[in-house]
Structures are given as C-alpha cells and as structure tokens.
Coordinates of C-alpha atoms in Angstrom, one line a residue:
Chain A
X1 CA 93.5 33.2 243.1
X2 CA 92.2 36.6 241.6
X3 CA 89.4 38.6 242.7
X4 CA 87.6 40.9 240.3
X5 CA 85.2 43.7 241.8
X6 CA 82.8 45.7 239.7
X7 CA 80.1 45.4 237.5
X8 CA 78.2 43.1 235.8
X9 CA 75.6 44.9 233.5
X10 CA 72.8 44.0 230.8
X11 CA 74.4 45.9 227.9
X12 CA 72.7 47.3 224.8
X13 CA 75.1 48.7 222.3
X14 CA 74.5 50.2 219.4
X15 CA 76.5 49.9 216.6
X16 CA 76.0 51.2 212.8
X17 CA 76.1 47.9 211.5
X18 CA 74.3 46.2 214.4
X19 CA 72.5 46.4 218.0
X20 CA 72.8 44.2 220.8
X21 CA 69.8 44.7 223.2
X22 CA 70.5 43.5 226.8
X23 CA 73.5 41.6 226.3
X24 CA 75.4 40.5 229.7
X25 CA 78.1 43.0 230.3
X26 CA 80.0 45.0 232.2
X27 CA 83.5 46.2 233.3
X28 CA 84.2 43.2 235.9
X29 CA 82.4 40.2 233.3
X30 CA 84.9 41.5 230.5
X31 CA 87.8 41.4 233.1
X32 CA 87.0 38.5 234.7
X33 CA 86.2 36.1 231.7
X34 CA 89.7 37.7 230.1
X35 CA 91.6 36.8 233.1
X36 CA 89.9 33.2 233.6
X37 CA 91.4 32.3 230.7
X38 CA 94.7 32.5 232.7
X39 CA 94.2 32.5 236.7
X40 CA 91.0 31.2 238.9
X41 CA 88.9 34.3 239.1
X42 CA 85.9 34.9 241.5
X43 CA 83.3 38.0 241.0
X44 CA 82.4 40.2 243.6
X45 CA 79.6 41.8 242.2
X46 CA 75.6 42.7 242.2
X47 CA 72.6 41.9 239.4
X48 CA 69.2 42.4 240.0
X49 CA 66.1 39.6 240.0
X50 CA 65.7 40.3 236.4
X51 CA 69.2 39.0 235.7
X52 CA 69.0 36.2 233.3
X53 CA 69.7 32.7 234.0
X54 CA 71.4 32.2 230.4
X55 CA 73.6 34.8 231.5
X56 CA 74.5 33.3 235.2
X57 CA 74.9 30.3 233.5
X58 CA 77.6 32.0 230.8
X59 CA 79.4 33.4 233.8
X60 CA 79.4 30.4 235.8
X61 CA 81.9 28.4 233.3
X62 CA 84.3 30.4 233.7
X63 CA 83.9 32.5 237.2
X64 CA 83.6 31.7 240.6
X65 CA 79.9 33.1 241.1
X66 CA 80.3 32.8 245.3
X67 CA 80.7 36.6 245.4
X68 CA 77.8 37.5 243.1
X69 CA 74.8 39.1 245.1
X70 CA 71.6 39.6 244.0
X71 CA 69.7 42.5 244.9
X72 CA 66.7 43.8 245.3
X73 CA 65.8 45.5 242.0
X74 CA 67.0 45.2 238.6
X75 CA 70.4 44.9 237.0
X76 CA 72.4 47.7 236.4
X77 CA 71.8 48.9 232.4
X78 CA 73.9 50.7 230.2
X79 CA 73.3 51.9 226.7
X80 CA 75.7 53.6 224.1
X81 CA 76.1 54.3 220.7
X82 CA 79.3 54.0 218.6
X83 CA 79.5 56.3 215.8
X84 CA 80.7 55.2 212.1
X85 CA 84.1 55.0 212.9
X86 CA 84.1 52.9 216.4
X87 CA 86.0 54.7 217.9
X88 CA 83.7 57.6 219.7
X89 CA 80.5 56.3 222.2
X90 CA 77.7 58.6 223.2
X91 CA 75.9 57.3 226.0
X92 CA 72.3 57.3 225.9
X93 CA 71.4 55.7 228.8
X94 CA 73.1 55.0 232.3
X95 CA 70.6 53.1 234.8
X96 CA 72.2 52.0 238.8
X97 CA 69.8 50.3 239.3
X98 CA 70.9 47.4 242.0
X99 CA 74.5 48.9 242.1
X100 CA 73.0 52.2 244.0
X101 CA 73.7 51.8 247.7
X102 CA 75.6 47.8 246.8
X103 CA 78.1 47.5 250.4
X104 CA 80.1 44.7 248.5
X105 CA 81.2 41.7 250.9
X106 CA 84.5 39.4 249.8
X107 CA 83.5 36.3 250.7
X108 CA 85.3 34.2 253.1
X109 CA 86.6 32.5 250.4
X110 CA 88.3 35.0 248.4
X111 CA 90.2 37.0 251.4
X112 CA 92.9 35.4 250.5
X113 CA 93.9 36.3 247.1
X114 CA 96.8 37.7 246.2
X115 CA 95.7 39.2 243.3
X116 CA 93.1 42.1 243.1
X117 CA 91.1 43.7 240.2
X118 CA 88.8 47.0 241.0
X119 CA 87.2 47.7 238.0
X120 CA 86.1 51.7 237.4
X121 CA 83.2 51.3 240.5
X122 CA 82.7 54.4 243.0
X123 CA 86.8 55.4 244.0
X124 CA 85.3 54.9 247.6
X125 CA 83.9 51.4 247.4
X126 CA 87.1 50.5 245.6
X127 CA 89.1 51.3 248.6
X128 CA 87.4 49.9 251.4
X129 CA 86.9 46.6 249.5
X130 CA 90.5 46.4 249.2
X131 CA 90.5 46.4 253.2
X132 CA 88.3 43.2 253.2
X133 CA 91.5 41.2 251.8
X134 CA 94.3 40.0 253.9
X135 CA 97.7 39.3 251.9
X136 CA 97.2 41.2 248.8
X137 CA 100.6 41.0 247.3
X138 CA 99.1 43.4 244.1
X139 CA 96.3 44.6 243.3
X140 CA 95.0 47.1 240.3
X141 CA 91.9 49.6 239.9
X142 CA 90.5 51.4 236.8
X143 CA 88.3 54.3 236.5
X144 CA 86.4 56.3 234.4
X145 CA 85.3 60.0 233.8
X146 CA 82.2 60.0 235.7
X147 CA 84.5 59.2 239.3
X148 CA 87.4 61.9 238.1
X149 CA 84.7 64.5 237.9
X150 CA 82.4 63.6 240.8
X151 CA 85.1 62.3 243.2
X152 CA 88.3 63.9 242.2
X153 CA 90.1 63.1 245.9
X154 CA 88.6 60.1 246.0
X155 CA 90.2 58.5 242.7
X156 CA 93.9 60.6 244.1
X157 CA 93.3 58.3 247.4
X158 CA 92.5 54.8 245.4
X159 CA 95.5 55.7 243.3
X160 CA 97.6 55.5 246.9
X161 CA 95.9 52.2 247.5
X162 CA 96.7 50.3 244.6
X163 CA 99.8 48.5 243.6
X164 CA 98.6 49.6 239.9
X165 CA 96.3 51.9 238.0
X166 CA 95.3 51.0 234.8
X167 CA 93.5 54.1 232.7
X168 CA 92.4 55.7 229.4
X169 CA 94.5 58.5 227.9
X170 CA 91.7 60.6 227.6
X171 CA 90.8 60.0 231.5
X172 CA 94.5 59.9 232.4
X173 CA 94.5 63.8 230.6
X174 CA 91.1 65.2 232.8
X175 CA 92.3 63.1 236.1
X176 CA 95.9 64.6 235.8
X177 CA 95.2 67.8 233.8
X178 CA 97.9 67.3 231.9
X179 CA 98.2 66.7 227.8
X180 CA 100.8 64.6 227.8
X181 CA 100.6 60.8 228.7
X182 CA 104.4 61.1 230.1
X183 CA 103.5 63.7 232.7
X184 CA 100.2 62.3 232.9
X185 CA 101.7 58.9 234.4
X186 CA 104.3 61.0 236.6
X187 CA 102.0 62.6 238.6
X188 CA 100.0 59.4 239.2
X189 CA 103.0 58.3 240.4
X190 CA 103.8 61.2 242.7
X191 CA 100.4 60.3 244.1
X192 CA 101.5 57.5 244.7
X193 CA 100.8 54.1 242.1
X194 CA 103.9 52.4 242.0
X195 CA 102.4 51.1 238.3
X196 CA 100.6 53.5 235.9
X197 CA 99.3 51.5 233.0
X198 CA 97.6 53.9 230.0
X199 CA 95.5 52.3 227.5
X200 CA 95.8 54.0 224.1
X201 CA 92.8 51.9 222.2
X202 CA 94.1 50.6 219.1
X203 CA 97.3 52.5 219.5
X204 CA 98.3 50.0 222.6
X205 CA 99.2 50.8 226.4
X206 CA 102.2 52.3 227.6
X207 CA 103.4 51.6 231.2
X208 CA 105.7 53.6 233.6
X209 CA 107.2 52.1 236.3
X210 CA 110.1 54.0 238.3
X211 CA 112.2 56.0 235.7
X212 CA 111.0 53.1 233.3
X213 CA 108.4 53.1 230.4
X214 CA 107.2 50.5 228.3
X215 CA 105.5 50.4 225.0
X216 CA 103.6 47.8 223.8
X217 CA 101.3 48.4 220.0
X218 CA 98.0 47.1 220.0
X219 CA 97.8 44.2 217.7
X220 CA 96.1 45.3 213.9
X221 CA 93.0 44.3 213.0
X222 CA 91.1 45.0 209.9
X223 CA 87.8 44.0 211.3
X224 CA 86.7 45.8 214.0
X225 CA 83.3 45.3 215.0
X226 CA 82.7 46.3 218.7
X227 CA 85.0 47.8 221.0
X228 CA 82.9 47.5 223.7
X229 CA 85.1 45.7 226.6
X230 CA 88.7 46.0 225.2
X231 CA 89.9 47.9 228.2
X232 CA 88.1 46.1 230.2
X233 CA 89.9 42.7 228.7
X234 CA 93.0 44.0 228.5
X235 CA 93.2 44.7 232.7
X236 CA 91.9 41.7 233.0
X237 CA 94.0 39.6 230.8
X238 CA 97.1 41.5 232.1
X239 CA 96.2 40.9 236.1
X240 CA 95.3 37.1 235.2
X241 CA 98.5 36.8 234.0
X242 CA 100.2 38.2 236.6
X243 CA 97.7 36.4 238.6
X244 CA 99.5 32.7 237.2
X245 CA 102.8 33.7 237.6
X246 CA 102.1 35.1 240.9
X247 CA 105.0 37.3 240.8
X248 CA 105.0 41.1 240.3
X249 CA 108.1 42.1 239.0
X250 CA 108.6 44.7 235.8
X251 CA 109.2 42.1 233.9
X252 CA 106.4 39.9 234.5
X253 CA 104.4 43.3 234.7
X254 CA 105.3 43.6 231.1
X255 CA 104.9 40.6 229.8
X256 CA 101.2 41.1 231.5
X257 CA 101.0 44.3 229.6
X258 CA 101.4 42.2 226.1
X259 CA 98.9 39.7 227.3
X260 CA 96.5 42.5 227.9
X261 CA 97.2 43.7 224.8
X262 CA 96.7 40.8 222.6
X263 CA 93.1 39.6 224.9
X264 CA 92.1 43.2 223.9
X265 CA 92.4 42.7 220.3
X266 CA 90.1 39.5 220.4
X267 CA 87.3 41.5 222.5
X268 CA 86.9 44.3 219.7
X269 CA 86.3 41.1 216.6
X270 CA 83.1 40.3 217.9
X271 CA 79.7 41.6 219.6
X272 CA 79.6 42.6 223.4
X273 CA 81.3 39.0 224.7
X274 CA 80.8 36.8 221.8
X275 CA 84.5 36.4 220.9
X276 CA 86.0 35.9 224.2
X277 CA 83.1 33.2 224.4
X278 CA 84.7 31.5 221.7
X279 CA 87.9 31.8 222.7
X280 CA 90.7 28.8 222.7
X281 CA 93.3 28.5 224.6
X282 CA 95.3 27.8 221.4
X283 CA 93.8 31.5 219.5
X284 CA 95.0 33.1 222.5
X285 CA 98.7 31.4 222.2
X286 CA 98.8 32.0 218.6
X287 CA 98.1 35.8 218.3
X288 CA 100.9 35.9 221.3
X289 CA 103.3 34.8 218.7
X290 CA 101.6 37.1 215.8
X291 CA 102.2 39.7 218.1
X292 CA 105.8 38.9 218.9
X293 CA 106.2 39.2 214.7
X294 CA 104.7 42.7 214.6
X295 CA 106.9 44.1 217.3
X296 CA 110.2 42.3 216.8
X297 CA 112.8 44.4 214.6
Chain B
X1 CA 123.1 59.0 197.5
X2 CA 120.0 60.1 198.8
X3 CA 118.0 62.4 196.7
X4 CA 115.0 64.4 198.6
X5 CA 113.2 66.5 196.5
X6 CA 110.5 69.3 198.0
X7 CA 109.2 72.4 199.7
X8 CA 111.6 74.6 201.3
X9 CA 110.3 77.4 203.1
X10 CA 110.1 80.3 205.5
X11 CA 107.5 79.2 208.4
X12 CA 105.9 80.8 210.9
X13 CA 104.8 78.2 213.9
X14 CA 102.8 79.6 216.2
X15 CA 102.5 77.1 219.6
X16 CA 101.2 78.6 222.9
X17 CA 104.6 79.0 224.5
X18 CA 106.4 80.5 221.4
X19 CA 105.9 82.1 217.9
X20 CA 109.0 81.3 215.3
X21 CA 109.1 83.9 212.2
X22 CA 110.2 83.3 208.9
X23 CA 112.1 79.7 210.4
X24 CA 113.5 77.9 207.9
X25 CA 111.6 74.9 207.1
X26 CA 109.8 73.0 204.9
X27 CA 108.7 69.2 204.6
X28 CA 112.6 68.5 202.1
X29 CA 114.3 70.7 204.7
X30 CA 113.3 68.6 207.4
X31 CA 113.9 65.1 206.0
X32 CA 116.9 66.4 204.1
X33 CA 119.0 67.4 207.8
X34 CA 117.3 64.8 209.1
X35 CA 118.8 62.1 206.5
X36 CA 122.0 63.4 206.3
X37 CA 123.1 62.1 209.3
X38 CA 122.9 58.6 207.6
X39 CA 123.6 59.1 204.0
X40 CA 125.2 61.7 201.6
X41 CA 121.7 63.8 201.0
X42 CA 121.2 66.0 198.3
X43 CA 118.1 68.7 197.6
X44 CA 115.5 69.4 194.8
X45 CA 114.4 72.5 195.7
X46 CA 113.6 75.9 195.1
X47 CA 113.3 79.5 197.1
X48 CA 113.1 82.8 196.3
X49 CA 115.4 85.7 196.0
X50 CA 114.8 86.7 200.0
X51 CA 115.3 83.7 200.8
X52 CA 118.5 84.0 203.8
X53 CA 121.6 83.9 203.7
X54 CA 122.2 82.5 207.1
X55 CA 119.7 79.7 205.8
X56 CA 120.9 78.8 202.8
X57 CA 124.7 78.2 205.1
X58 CA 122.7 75.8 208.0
X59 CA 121.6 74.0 204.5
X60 CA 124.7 73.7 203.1
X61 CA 126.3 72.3 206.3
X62 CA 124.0 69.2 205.7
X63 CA 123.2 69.1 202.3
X64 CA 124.2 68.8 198.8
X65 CA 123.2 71.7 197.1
X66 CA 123.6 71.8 193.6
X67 CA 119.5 70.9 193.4
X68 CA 118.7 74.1 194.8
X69 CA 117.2 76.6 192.5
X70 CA 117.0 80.1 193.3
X71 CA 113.3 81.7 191.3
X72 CA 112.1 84.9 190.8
X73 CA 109.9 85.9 193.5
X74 CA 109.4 85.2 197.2
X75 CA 110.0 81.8 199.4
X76 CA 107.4 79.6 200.0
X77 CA 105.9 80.4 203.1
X78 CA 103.4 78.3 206.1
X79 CA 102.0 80.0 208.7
X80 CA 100.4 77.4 211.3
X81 CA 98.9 77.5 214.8
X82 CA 98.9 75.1 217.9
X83 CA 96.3 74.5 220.0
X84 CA 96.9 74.2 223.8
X85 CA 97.4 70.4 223.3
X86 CA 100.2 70.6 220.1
X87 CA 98.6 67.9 218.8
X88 CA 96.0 69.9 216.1
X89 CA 97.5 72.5 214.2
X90 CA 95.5 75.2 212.2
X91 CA 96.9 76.5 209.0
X92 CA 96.9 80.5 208.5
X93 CA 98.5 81.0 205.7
X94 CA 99.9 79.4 202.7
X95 CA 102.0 81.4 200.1
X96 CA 102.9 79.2 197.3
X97 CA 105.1 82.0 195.7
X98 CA 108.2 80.5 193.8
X99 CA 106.7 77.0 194.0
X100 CA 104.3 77.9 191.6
X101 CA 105.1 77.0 188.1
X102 CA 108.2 75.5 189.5
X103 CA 109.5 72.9 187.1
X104 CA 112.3 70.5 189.0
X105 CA 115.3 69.7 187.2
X106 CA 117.6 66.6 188.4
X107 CA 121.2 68.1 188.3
X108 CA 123.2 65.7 186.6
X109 CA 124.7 64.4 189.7
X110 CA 121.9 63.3 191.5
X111 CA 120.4 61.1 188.1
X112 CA 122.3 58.0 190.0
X113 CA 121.0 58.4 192.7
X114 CA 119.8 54.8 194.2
X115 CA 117.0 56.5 197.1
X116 CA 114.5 59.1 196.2
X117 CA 112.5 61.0 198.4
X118 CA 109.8 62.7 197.2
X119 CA 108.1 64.8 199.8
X120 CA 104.2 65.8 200.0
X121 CA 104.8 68.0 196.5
X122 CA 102.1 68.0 193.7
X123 CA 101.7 64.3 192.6
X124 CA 101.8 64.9 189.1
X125 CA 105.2 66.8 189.8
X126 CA 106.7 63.7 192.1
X127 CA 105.9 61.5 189.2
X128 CA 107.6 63.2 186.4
X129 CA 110.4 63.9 189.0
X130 CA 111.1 60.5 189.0
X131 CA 111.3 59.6 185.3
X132 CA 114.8 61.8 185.6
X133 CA 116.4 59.1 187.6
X134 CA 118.7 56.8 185.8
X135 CA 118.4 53.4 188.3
X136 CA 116.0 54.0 191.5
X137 CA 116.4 51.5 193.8
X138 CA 113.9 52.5 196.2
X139 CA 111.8 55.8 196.0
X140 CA 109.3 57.1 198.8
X141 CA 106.9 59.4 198.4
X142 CA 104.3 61.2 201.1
X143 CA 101.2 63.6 200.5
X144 CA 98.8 66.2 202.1
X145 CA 95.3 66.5 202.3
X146 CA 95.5 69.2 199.9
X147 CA 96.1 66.9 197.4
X148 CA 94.2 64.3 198.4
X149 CA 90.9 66.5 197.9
X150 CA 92.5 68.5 194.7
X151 CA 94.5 65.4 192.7
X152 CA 92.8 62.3 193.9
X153 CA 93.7 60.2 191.3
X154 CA 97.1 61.9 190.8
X155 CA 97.9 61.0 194.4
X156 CA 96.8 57.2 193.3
X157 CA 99.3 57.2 189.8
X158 CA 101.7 58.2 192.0
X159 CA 101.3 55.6 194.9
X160 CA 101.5 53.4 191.7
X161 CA 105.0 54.7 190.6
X162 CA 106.6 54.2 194.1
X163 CA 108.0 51.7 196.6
X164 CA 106.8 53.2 199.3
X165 CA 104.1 55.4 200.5
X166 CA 104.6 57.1 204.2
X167 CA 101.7 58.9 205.2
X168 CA 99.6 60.2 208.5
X169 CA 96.9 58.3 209.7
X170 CA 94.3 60.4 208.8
X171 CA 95.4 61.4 205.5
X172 CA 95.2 57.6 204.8
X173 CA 91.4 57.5 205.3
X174 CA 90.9 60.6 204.2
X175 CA 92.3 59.6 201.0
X176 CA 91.5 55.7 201.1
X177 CA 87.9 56.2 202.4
X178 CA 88.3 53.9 205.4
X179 CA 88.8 54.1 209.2
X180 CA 90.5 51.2 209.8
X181 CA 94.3 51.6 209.4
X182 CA 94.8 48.4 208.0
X183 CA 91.9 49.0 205.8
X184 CA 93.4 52.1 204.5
X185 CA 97.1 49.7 203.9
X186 CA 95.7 47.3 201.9
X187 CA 93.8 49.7 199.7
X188 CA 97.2 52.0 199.2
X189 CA 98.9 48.1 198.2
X190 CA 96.1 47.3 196.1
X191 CA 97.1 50.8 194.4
X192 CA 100.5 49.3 193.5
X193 CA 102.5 50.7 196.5
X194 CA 104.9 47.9 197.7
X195 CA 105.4 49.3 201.6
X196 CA 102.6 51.2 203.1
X197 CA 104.1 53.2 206.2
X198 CA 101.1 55.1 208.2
X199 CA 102.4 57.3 210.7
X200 CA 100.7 57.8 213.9
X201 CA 102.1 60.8 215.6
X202 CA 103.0 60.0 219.1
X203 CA 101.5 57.0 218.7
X204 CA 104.5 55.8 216.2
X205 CA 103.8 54.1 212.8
X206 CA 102.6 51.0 211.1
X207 CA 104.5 49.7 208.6
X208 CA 103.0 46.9 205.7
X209 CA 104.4 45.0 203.4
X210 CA 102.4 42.1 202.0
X211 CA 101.3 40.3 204.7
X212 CA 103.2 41.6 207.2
X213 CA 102.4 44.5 209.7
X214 CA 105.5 45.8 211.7
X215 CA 104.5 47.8 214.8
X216 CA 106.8 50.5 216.2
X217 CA 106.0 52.7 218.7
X218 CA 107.0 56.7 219.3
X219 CA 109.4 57.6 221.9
X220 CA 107.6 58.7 224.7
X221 CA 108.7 62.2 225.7
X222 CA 107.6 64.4 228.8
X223 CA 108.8 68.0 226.8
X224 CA 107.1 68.1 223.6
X225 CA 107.6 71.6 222.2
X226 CA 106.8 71.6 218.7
X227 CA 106.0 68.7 216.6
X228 CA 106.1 71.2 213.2
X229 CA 108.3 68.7 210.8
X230 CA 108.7 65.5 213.0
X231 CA 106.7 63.5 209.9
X232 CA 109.1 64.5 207.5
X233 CA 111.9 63.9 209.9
X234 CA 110.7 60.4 210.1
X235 CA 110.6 59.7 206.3
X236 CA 114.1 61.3 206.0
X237 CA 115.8 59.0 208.7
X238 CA 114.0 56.1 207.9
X239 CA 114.9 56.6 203.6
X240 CA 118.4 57.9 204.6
X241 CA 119.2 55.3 207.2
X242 CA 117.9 52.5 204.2
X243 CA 120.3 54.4 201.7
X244 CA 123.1 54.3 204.0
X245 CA 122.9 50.2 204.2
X246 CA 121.9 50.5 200.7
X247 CA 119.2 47.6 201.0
X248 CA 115.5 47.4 200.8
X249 CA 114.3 44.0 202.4
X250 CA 111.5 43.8 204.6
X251 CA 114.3 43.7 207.7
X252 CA 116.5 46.6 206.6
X253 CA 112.8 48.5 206.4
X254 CA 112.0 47.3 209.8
X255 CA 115.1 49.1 210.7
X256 CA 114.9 52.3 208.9
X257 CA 111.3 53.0 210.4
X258 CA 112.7 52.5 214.1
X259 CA 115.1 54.4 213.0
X260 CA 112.7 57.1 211.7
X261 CA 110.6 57.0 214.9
X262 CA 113.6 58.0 216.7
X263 CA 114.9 60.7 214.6
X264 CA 111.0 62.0 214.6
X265 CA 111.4 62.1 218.4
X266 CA 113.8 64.8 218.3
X267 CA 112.6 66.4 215.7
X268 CA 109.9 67.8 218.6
X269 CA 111.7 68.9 221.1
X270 CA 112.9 71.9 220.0
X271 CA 111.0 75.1 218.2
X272 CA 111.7 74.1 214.4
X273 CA 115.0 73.0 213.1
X274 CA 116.5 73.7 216.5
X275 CA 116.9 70.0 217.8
X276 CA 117.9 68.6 214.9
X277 CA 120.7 71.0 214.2
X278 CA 122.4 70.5 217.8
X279 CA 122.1 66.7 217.2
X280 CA 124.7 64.6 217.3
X281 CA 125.6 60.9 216.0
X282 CA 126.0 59.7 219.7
X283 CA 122.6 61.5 220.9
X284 CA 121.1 58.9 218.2
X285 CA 122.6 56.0 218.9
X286 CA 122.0 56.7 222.7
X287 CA 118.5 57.2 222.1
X288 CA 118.0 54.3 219.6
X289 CA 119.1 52.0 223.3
X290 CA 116.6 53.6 225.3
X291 CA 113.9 52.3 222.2
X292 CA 114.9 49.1 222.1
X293 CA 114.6 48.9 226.0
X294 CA 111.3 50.8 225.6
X295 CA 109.9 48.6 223.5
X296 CA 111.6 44.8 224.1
X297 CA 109.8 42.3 226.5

C-alpha cells in the first residue's frame, strides 16, 4: 500500500472568476485522492473538531481515514488569491491551527508500506515519520518556500532521506540557489536524492536520475480554472503509480512521471477537488493516450 | 531552396559573464546559418557600408548571397542586457539605420524558391515580400512586440498570408489578448494561420495544427550562456529541415520543430553566433539521440 503524510486543510481560494470558501483541501487530500485512483492509500494526517463531516465522508471513499487524527482545535486554513492569469497566488491567509505541535503516529496498519508520500509538512516531521515505517522500498517528499527559508538544513537532510524529491522550479532555484533547473537537480543530487523530480506547471516536470533526464510536457488545456492542487496531484498520481507496479526502476519512474503529469492536468479543469471527484477511471485512461499523441513524433 | 528574408545586424549582448560588441547577428542571420545546415539557404537582407568584412565572409560560408543588399548608411544595430538569470533581457538600444526605408527585392533566383522565411520584419513588408515568389510551398513568418503594439492588424493580414506563424509565448498573448497558450493558438488559426508554433524558451514549443497539439520539449542544458538568437535558430532549423525533405504534412512538421528545438539548444551555448559556427552535422545528429531518449517513455 501507499502512505500519504501531510495536510488536510479547509481551503478558500479565490479566483477572478470564482471563490470557494472552506472547501476541503490540502497538499496530502490532493495527493492522496490522485494516487487512490491507482494504489490503496491511507492518510496520516490531523483536522480539527470543526472539520466537516461532508468532507470526512468525501475522503473516506477513496482513503483509508485510520491515520486521520483529530485534534484539539480547528482545522488548518489556507487562503490565496490567484491573479487574472492563474498562474501567480498571493496568500492572504495561512492559519496552523491543529497542525501546530501535530507528533504524527503511522498506525500499525500502515508500517508496512512500501511506498511513502511526505507532502511539503515541517522537513523535520517529514523525517522522523519516515522512521516509523519498516520496509520502505521508496518513498518521496515535497516542500515548499516557507521550510527552504525557515529550515534550510532541515529540507538538505530530508533530501538524504528520501528515495525522491519532487519540487517547484521556483523552490528548486531559492533551495539550490541556482537559476538553472539542470544544476538545480545536480546539487539535490549531490545531497543526496537518488530522484529529483521538478514540476514546471503547465510547462510539465523534468526528472534527473543519474546522468539521466527526462522530459515530460504538461498536457494543454484551454480551460483552466483553478490550479490549486496540480502539484499536489501530480506527486500523487506519480507515487500511486509507482505504488501499483510496486517496482521502482527509471522506467517505471517515468512512466509515473507521465501519470503525474496527465492527473495534474485534470486537477487544474475544475474548482479545489471537484474534478478529481468526478473522475473515471476511463477519463484518466483516455487523456493517457491523448497525451501519448502530443508527445509522439 | 530556402529563402530567409530579415534583419541583419551588428549586436551588442550584454550578459553578466560577458559583453559581445558589434557581433554579427540579427534574427535572418541566425535562422539563415542555422538552416543551412539542412537546406541550400539564401538571404534578403540589407547592411550598411561598415558593415565587416570578416562578416560578410562567415555569411558567405553559409549562405547564398546574392539577396544581400549593401545601403547607404550604417548596419542595423541591437544593444541588449541580461539579467543575472539570462532569461529577461532589456533592450538599450535600437538603431534602425539602413533598415529604414529598406525596400526588399527577390533576386531572380530565389522567385522559386519553395520555403520562405520571413523573420520578425515589418508586417506590411513580410507581406509584400511574399507576393515576389513565383510557387511558395510553405512560408513562415515570426513577429516582435514592437509590432504587435505599432501594426496590430498588419501583424493579423500577415498571419492571414502565411502557413505558419512561430512566435514566443508571450508575444502570443500579448498580441492575441489571452493567457492561455492554447487560447492564444486557436485565435492566431482563427486568423487564417494553418500551423501555430508558440515557443516557450527552455520550456520548448507547442506546435497546432487543427486539432492537434504536438508537444516538444527544450533540451535541458546545465551551461546556458547566451540565449541571444536561439528563437530564430529554432524557426531556421525547423523551415530548413522541412525544405530539405521538401514536405509539409502534419508529420514532417512534427519533425522539423524537434528539429528546431535541437538546433535552438545550441544556439545558447556559446556568446552569439559562436556555437553555431563550430557546429557540425554529427554534433546534430548526436544530439537529436540524446532528445529522443530525453523525451521517449
């Protein structure tokens, strides 16, 4: 099975055509739900008692909730604000909330799993949560500005702790302090990730393995509504694939990588998780092959 | 043949590393050299009397040159800036000189030509250009913001006259009015343009036809020195390598435009002209493998 570790968030996005006020989010429900669609998936994660039930119950068809906690306090809440063009946020708002002073426990249950998702939580958590497993065979973290500028060694440390990082461009630039993706990946490498995985937004992901690296496009879409979650879909989509396969070599890893890609392109058509909600299994295997015809020459 | 008509001119590039004075350049120099290693290229041009001796030769090794008119006055010249990154560039200086009042003749040779290129020059001027061509087979054209804002609807008669249209991504919105790429396509289609070809930088290009969207990826490179002319380097390779197989179905485009991220690839790894005049045939092909492995899964 796969474990996903991170956040699960009442949302409210703003964007110019529309805003979403408390909408269940966060990084782990967009990877998780992505990679259900592929793999078993259990949450390890936190809400508060405010968390609503419409919203357990949502996760609960396609999660296994045994690692979900509930604290005392409310549920973490994020706000942001897309500009016209989608593609810059301004957050107005960041409240912890219940996920201030979470110690995450993998339940009995989950120690097994091979397969391991840290979404962009606290570099520190992230790493001794990995310690509560006992055969991971591959796991994968993210992470976001706010740990590269608070906890700079910390994030360098996870980085020697995963199997994988999967990161922004723009974070991949201020963790690295380099301009350019190629030397960007190389020193998270050096560090020591045997996988660097940078996501481009609608320009794709490359990935670097060894001497190797691996394009893959994003998949074109003329109507964007909300890219809230895309990253977050496309880690989780690539690790649930990975996940079902249960093997870990490049090419499975890029095969992942288009999976990722294309689960990406279905967050982005609709409102905080409404797409991936609707979802087939059959939209998914279609776009795979649309996809296939975009890149082929 | 290939005929590329446009600017050719005496740049100064200014990057953090290194400052170039009076380079040889210009948007037909660069996909002139860089088509002639697929095709028999000839040049619409014109400089002025200071224009180089030693110049004029690294043309001539490349180039027909029968096209290339000598004016009264000075070269064109650019003078541009990098930032730290290389990826914004700020303009200093702009001397039209002898491209002012220019009026292009077709020499007689060329008027059979099958492939026209028709750099970012005046619309009105790539329009008329092209009435001097006996039987186009397949004509390209780019443009610049400064005609976008100056010659709108110039820039549209002429996306009306053309097969193709290759132009950056954010001249696309700029002069489309959306910012959604595919957005921007099907606007430039509805125009009357038959291919749409949006380059991306090091993000590679987008290429539509109909109802198609081909995907292809830039070669990732660690050593990026100065991207100055890589643009026009893709549009040469890709119309020179569809001139070479004489053909202009959807698959030989596919082609060309792989081919044209490749040849843009080099194009940035040395200061100007440099890499693209120690290239050689096998440096191509060799990199044109390492895409394909780059991008096949």
């Amino acid at each position: 099975m796969l474990t996903v570790f991170g956040s699960t968030a009442l949302d409210t996005i703003r964007t110019p055509a529309r805003t979403l006020q408390d909408a269940l989010g966060g990084a782990a429900v967009y990877a998780g739900i992505s990679a259900s669609f592929f793999v078993d998936a259990g949450l390890v994660a936190v809400v508060g008692g405010d968390f609503p039930r419409r919203h357990r119950r949502t996760l609960a068809e396609y999660l296994d909730l045994r690692g979900l906690s509930t604290g005392n306090g409310r549920t973490f809440r994020y706000d942001g604000k897309y500009d016209e063009t989608l593609s810059t946020r301004r957050t107005l708002k960041t409240e912890l909330n219940v996920l201030e002073g979470f110690r995450p426990v993998v339940p009995e249950e989950y120690r097994d799993s091979r397969f391991v998702y840290l979404a962009n939580n606290d570099p520190v958590q992230n790493v001794s949560i990995l310690e509560q497993f006992d055969r991971v065979k591959f796991s994968m973290c993210d992470t976001i500005d706010f740990w590269i500028s608070t906890k700079r060694e910390a994030v360098r440390k996870m980085i020697r702790s995963v199997d994988a990082v999967v990161i922004n461009d723009e974070e991949a630039k201020l963790l690295t302090k380099e301009h350019n993706l190629v030397r960007c990946a190389k020193k998270m490498m050096k560090w020591g990730a045997t996988y660097v995985i940078i996501k481009k937004g609608e320009h794709g992901s490359l990935m670097f393995y060894d001497d190797v690296i691996f394009h893959s496009p994003g998949f074109s879409l003329g109507d964007v509504v909300d890219p809230t979650g895309a990253g977050d879909s496309f880690a989780g989509a690539m690790i649930g694939k990975l996940a079902a396969g249960g093997s870990a070599s490049l090419s499975s890893v890029k095969k992942a990588v288009v999976q990722g890609n294309v689960m990406g392109s279905f967050a982005v058509e609709g409102y905080g998780l409404s797409r991936l909600l609707r979802l087939k299994k059959r939209d998914i295997a279609a776009r795979m092959r649309a996809y296939e015809k975009m890149a082929r020459f």
